[in-house]
CSV table of C-alpha atoms in Angstrom, one decimal:
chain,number,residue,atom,x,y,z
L,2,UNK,CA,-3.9,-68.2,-49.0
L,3,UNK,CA,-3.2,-65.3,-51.6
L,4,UNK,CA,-2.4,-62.9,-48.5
L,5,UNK,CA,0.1,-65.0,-47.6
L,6,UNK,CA,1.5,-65.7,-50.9
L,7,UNK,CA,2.2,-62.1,-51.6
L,8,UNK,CA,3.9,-61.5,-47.9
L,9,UNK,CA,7.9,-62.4,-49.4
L,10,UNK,CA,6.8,-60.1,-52.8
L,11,UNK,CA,5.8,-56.7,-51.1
L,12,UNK,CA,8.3,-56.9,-48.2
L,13,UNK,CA,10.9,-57.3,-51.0
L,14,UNK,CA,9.2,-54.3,-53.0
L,15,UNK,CA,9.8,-52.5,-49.6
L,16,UNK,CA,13.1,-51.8,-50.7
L,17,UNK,CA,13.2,-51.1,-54.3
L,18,UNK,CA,10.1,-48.4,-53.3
L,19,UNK,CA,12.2,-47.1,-50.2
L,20,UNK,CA,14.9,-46.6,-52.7
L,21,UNK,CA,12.5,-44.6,-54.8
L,22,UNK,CA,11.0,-42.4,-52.4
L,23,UNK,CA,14.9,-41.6,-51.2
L,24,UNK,CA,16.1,-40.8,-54.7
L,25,UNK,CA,13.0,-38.6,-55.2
L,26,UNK,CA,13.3,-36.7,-52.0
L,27,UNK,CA,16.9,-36.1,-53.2
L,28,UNK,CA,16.5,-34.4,-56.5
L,29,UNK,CA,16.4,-30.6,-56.3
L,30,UNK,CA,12.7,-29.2,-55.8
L,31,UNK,CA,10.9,-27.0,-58.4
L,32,UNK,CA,8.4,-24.9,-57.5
L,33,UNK,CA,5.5,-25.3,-59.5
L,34,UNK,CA,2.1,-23.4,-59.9
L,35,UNK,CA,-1.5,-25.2,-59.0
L,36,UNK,CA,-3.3,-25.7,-61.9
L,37,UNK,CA,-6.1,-23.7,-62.7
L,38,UNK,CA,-10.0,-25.5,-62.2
L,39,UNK,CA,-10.4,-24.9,-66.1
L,40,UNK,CA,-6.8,-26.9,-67.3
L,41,UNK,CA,-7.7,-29.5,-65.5
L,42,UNK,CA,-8.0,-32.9,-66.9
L,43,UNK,CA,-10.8,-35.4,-66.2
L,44,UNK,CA,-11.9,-36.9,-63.3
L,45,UNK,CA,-11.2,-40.5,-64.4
L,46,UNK,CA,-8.1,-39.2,-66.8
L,47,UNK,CA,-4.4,-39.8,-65.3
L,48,UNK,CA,-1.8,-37.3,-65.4
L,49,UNK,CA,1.3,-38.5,-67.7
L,50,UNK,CA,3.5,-41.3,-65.8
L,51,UNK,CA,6.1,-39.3,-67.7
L,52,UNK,CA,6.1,-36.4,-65.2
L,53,UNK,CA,8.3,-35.9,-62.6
L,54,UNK,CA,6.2,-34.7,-59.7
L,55,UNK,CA,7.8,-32.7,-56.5
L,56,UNK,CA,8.6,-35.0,-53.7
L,57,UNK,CA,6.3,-34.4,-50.8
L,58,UNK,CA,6.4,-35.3,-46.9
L,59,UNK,CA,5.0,-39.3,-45.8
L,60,UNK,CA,3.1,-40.5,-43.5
L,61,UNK,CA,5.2,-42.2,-40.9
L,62,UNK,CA,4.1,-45.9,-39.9
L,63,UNK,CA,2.5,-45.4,-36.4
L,64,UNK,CA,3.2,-48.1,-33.7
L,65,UNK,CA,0.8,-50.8,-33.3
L,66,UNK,CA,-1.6,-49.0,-30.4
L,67,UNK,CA,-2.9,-51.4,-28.1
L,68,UNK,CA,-6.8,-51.4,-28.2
L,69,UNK,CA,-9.8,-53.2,-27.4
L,70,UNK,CA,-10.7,-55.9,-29.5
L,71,UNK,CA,-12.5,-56.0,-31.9
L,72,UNK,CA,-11.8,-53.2,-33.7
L,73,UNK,CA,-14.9,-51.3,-35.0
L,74,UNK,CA,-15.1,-48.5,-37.4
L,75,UNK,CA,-17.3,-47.0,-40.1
L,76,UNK,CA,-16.8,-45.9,-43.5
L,77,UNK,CA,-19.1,-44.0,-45.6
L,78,UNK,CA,-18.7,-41.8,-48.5
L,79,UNK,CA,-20.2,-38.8,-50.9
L,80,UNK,CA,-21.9,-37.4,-47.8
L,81,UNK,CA,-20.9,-33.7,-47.5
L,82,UNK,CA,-24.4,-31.8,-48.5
L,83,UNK,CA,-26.1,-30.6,-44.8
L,84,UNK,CA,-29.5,-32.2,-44.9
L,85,UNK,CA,-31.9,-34.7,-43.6
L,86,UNK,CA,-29.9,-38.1,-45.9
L,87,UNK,CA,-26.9,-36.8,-44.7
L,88,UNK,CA,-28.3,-36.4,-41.2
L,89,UNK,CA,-29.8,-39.6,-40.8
L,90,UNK,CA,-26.5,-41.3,-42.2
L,91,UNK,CA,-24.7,-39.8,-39.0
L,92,UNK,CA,-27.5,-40.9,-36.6
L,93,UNK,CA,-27.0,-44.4,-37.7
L,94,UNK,CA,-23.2,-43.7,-37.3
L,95,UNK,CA,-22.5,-42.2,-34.0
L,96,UNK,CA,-25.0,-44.8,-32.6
L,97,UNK,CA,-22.8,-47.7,-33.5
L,98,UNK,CA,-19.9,-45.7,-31.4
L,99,UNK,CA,-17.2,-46.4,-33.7
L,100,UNK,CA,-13.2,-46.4,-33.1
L,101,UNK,CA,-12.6,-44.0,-36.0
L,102,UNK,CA,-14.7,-43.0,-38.9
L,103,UNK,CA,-13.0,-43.1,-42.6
L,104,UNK,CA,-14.6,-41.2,-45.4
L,105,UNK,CA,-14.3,-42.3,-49.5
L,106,UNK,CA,-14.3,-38.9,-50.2
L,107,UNK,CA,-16.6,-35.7,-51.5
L,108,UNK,CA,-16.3,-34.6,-47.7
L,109,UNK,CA,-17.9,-30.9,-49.0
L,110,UNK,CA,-19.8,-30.2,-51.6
L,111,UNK,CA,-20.1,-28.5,-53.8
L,112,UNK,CA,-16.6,-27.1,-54.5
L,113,UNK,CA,-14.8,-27.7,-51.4
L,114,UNK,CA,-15.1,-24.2,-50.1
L,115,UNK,CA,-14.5,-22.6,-46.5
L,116,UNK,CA,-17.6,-21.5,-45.6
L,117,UNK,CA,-19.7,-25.0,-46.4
L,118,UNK,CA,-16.9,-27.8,-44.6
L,119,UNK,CA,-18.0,-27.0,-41.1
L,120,UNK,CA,-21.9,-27.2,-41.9
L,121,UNK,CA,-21.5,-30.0,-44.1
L,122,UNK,CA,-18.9,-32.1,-41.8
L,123,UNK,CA,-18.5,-30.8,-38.3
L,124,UNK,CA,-22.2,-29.8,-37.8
L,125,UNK,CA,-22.6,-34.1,-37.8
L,126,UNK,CA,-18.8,-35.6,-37.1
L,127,UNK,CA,-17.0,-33.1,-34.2
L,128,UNK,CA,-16.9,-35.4,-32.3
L,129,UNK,CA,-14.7,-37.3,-34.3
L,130,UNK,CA,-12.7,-34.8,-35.4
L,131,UNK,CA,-9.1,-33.7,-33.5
L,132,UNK,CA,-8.2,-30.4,-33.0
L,133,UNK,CA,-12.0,-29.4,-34.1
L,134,UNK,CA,-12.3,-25.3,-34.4
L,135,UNK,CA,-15.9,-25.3,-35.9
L,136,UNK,CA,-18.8,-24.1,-33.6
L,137,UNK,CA,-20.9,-27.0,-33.1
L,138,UNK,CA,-19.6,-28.7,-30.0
L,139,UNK,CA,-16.6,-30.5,-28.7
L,140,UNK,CA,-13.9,-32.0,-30.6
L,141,UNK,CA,-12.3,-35.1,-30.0
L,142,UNK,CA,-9.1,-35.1,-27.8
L,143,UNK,CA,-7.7,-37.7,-30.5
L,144,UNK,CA,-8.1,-37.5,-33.9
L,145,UNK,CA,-10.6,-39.8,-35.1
L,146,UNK,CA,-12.1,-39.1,-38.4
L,147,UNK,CA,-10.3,-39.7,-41.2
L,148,UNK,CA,-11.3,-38.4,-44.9
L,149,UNK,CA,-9.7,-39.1,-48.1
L,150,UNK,CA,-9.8,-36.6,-50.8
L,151,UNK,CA,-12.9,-36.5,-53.4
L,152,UNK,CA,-13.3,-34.3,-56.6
L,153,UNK,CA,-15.5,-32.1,-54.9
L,154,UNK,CA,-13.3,-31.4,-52.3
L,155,UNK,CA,-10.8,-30.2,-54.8
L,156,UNK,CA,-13.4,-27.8,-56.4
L,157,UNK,CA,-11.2,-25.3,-54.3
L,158,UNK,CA,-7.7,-26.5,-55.9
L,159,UNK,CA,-5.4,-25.0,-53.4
L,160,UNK,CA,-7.3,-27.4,-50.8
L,161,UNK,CA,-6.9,-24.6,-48.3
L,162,UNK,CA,-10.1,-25.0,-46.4
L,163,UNK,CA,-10.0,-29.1,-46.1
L,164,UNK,CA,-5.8,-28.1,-44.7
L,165,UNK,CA,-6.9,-26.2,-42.4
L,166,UNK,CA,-10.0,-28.0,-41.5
L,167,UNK,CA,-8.7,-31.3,-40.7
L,168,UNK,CA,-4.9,-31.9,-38.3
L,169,UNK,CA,-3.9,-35.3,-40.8
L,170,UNK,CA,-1.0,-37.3,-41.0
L,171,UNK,CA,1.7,-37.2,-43.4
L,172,UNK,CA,0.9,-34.4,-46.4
L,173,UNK,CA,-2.9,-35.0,-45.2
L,174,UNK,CA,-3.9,-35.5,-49.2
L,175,UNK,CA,-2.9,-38.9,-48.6
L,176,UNK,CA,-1.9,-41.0,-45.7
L,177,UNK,CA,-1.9,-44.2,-43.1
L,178,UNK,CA,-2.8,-44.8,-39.5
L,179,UNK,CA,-3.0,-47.3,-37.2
L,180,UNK,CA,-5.3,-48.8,-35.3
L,181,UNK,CA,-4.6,-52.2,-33.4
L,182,UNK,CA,-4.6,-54.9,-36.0
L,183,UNK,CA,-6.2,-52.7,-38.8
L,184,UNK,CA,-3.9,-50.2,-40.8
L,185,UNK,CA,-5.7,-47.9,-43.2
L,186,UNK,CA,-3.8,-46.4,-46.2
L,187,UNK,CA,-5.9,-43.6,-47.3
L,188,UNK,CA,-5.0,-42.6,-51.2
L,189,UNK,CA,-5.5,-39.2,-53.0
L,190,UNK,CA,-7.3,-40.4,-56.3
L,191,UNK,CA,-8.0,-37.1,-57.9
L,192,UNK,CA,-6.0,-36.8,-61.1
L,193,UNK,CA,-5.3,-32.9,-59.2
L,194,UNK,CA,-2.8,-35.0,-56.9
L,195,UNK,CA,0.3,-32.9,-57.0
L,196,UNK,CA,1.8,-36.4,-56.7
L,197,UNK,CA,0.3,-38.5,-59.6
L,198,UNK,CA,-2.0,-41.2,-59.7
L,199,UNK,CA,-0.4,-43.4,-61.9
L,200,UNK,CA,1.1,-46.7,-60.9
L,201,UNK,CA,5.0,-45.5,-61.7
L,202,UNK,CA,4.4,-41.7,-59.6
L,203,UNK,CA,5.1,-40.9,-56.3
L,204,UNK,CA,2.0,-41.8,-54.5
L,205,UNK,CA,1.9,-45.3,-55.8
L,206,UNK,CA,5.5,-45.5,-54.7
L,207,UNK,CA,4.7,-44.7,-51.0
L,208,UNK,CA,2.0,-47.0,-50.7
L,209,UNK,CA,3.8,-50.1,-51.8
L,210,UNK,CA,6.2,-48.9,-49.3
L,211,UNK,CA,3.8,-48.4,-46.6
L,212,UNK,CA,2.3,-51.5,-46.8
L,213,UNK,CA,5.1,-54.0,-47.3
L,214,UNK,CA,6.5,-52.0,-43.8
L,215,UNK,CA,3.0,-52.3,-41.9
L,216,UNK,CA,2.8,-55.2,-39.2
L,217,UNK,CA,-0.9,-54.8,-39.0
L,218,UNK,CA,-2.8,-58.0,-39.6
L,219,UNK,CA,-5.4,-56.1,-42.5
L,220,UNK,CA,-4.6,-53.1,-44.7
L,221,UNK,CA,-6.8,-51.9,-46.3
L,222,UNK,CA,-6.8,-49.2,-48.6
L,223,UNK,CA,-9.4,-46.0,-49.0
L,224,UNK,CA,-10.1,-43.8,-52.1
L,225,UNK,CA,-12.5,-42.0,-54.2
L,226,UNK,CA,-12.4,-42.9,-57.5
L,227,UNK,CA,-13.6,-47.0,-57.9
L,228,UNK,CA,-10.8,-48.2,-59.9
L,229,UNK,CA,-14.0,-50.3,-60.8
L,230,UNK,CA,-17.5,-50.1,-61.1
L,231,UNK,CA,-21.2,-51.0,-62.6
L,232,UNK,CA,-22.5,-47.2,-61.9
L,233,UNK,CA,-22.7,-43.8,-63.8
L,234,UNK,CA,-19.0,-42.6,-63.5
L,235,UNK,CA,-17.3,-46.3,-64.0
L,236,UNK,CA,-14.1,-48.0,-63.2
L,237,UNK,CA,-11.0,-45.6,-63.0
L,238,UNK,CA,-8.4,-47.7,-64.6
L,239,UNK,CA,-5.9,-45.2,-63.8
L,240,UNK,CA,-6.5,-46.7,-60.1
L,241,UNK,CA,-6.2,-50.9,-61.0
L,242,UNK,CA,-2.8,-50.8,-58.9
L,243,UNK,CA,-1.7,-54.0,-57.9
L,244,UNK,CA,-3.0,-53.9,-54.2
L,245,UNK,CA,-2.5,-57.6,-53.7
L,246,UNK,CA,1.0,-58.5,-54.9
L,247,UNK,CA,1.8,-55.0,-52.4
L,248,UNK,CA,0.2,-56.2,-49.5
L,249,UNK,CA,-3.4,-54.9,-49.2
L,250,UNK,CA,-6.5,-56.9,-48.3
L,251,UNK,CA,-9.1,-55.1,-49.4
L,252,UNK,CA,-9.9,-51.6,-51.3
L,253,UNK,CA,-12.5,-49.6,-50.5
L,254,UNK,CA,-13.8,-46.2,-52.5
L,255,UNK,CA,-16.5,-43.8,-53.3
L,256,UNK,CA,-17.6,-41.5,-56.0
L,257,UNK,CA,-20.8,-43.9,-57.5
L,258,UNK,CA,-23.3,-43.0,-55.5
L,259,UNK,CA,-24.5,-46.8,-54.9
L,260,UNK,CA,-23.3,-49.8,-53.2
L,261,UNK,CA,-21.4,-52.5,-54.8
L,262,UNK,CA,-19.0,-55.3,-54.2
L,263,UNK,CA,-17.1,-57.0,-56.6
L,264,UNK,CA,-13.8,-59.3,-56.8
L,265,UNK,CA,-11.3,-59.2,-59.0
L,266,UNK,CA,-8.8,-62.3,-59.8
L,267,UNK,CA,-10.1,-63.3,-55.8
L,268,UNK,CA,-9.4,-59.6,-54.2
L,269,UNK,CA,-12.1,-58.0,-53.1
L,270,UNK,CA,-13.3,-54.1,-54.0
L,271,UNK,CA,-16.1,-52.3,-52.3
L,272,UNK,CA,-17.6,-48.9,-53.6
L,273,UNK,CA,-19.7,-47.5,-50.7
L,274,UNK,CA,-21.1,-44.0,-52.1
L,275,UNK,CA,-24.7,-43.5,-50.1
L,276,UNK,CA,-23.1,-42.0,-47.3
L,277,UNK,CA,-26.0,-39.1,-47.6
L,278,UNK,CA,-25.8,-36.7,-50.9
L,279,UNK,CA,-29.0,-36.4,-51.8
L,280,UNK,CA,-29.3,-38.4,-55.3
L,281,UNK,CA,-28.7,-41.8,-55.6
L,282,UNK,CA,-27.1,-43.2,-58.8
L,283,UNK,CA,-28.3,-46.5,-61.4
L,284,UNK,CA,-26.0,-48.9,-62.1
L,285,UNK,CA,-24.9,-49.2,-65.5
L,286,UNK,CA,-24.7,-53.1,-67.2
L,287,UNK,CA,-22.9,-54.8,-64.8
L,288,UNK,CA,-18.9,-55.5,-65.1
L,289,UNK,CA,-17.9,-59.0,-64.8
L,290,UNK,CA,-16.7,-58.8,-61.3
L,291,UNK,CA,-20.0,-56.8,-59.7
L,292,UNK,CA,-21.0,-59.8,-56.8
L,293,UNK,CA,-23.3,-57.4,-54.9
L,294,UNK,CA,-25.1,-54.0,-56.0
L,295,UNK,CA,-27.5,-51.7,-54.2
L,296,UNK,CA,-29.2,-48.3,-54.3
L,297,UNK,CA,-32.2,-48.2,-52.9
L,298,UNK,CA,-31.3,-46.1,-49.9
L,299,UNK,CA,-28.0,-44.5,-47.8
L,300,UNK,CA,-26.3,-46.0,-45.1
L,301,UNK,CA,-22.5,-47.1,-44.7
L,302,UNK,CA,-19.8,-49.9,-43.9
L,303,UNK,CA,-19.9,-51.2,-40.3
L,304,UNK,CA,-16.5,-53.0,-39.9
L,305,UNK,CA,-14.9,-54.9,-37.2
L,306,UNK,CA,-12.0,-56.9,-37.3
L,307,UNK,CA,-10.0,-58.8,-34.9
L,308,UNK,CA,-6.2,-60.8,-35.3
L,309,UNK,CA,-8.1,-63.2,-37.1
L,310,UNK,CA,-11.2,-61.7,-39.5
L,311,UNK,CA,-12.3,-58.6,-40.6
L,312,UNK,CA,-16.0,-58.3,-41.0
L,313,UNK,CA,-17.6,-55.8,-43.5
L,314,UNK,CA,-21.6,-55.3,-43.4
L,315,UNK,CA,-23.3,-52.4,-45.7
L,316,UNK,CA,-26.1,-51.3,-43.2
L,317,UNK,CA,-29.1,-49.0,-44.3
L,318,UNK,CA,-30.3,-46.4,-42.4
L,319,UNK,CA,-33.6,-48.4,-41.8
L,320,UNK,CA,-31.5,-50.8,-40.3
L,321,UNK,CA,-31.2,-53.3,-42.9
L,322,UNK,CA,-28.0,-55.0,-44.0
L,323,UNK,CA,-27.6,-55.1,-47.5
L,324,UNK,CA,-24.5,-56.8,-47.3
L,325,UNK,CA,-21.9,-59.2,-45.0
L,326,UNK,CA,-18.8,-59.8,-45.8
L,327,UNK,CA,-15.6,-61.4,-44.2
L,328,UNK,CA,-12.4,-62.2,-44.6
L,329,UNK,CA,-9.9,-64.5,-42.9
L,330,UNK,CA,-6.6,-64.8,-41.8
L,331,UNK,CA,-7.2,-68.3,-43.3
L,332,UNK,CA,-8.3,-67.2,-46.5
């Protein structure tokens, strides 16, 4: 019943964040220089909610596209290292024959660079990937692969090579798309985010926009950084946002190299970080929320989801399934 009960709240937020975004985009731009990798702050540190970032260019909220139901995609993260765990992660993948792939991010390690993405992405995923320029094979004719930024992808801080690598929505750092009754908002959490990753900046703005304007039946929400977690880096508390008064169902992120699933005040988080680099993390002592945990090998999120549920099993590369998951429309 919560999803329901926070239906009237975001799609009155709608306006007060429209309003935002149009005063932001209004103020006169000032150029400003990328920071170097050395002044940069933290991975889990957030930039001052006293800055006032440059306004930057939205996703637009796509049409519903008429699919075939149900809807069936995978998402996997901290994979980008070519090699056989990486490998075998993309076997398991392009067997299920997915509608879209969605990453949580660390798409190319180590740093990000130019002349590792294609090896470490395309060599497995091109035929995912839209407007594909890499040499090993065909592209897809429609876009179909779709990443969200991790710290090792901004080891290169301009982001050049993931720009030109990928053809994104919206700014391509962050993002949404459509597909049927599933819309995925996929979030920039790296505290490099020209646009802030604190609840009061820019981004945060355009996502409780986004989803108090999507008629999708699940949104769900795609990062990096865990805003929380029982593993080696922690919770990100820059990230606790408040997905569920905005309109999300679920949030879904990376960066711990593990599996774990927790729920917080009844919404439910998911870090899925085995998606193939080749060390595997312990978990910590367990935060209060942690429901399910798991290490013990890679493998990804196997979703489908229909007008009425949205299913989500963590599936092993030896086939097991770790984890299964649903929610309702009458939850």
């Amino acid at each position: 019943m919560m999803r329901y009960a926070n239906r009237f709240n975001h799609l009155l937020a709608a306006l007060v964040a429209s309003l935002f975004l149009l005063a932001a985009c209004a103020a006169p731009a000032t150029p400003t220089a990328t920071p170097s990798a050395e002044a940069l702050p933290s991975q889990t540190a957030a930039p001052s909610d006293t800055a006032t970032p440059l306004p930057s260019a939205t996703a637009t909220v796509g049409a519903l596209r008429d699919v075939t139901l149900p809807v069936r995609f995978a998402v996997f993260g901290d994979y980008g290292l070519a090699g056989p765990e990486e490998a075998a992660v993309a076997e398991m993948v392009l067997a299920w024959e997915p509608d879209f792939i969605a990453t949580t991010g660390d798409n190319n390690y180590p740093d990000g660079a130019a002349d590792t993405i294609d090896e470490n992405i395309g060599q497995y995923y091109h035929s995912y990937i839209g407007n594909y320029q890499g040499t090993y094979g065909e592209g897809s004719e429609e876009n179909r692969f779709f990443p969200s930024l991790g710290n090792h992808d901004w080891g290169t801080p301009s982001l050049e090579p993931y720009l030109d690598y990928f053809s994104l929505p919206g700014n391509e750092r962050y993002y949404e798309v459509n597909w049927g009754p599933v819309q995925i908002f996929i979030i920039d959490s790296d505290p490099r985010e020209p646009d802030g990753v604190g609840v009061s900046r820019d981004q945060a703005a355009w996502l409780q926009s986004a989803l108090a304007a999507s008629e999708a039946e699940w949104n769900v929400v795609i990062m990096h950084h865990p805003a929380y977690s029982s593993s080696r880096h922690g919770s990100t508390t820059s990230f606790r946002w408040p997905y569920a008064e905005w309109g999300a169902d679920i949030v879904l992120a990376g960066h711990d190299h593990v599996y774990e699933r927790l729920e917080v005040d009844g919404f439910p988080y998911i870090t899925t970080g085995l998606g193939g680099y080749p060390t595997r993390y312990e978990f910590v002592v367990p935060i209060q929320y942690s429901l399910v945990r798991y290490r013990d090998n890679f493998g990804a999120l196997f979703v489908t989801a229909d007008e009425s549920s949205i299913n989500f099993q963590f599936i092993t590369i030896d086939g097991e399934i770790v984890d299964d998951f649903t929610l309702t429309t009458e939850d």
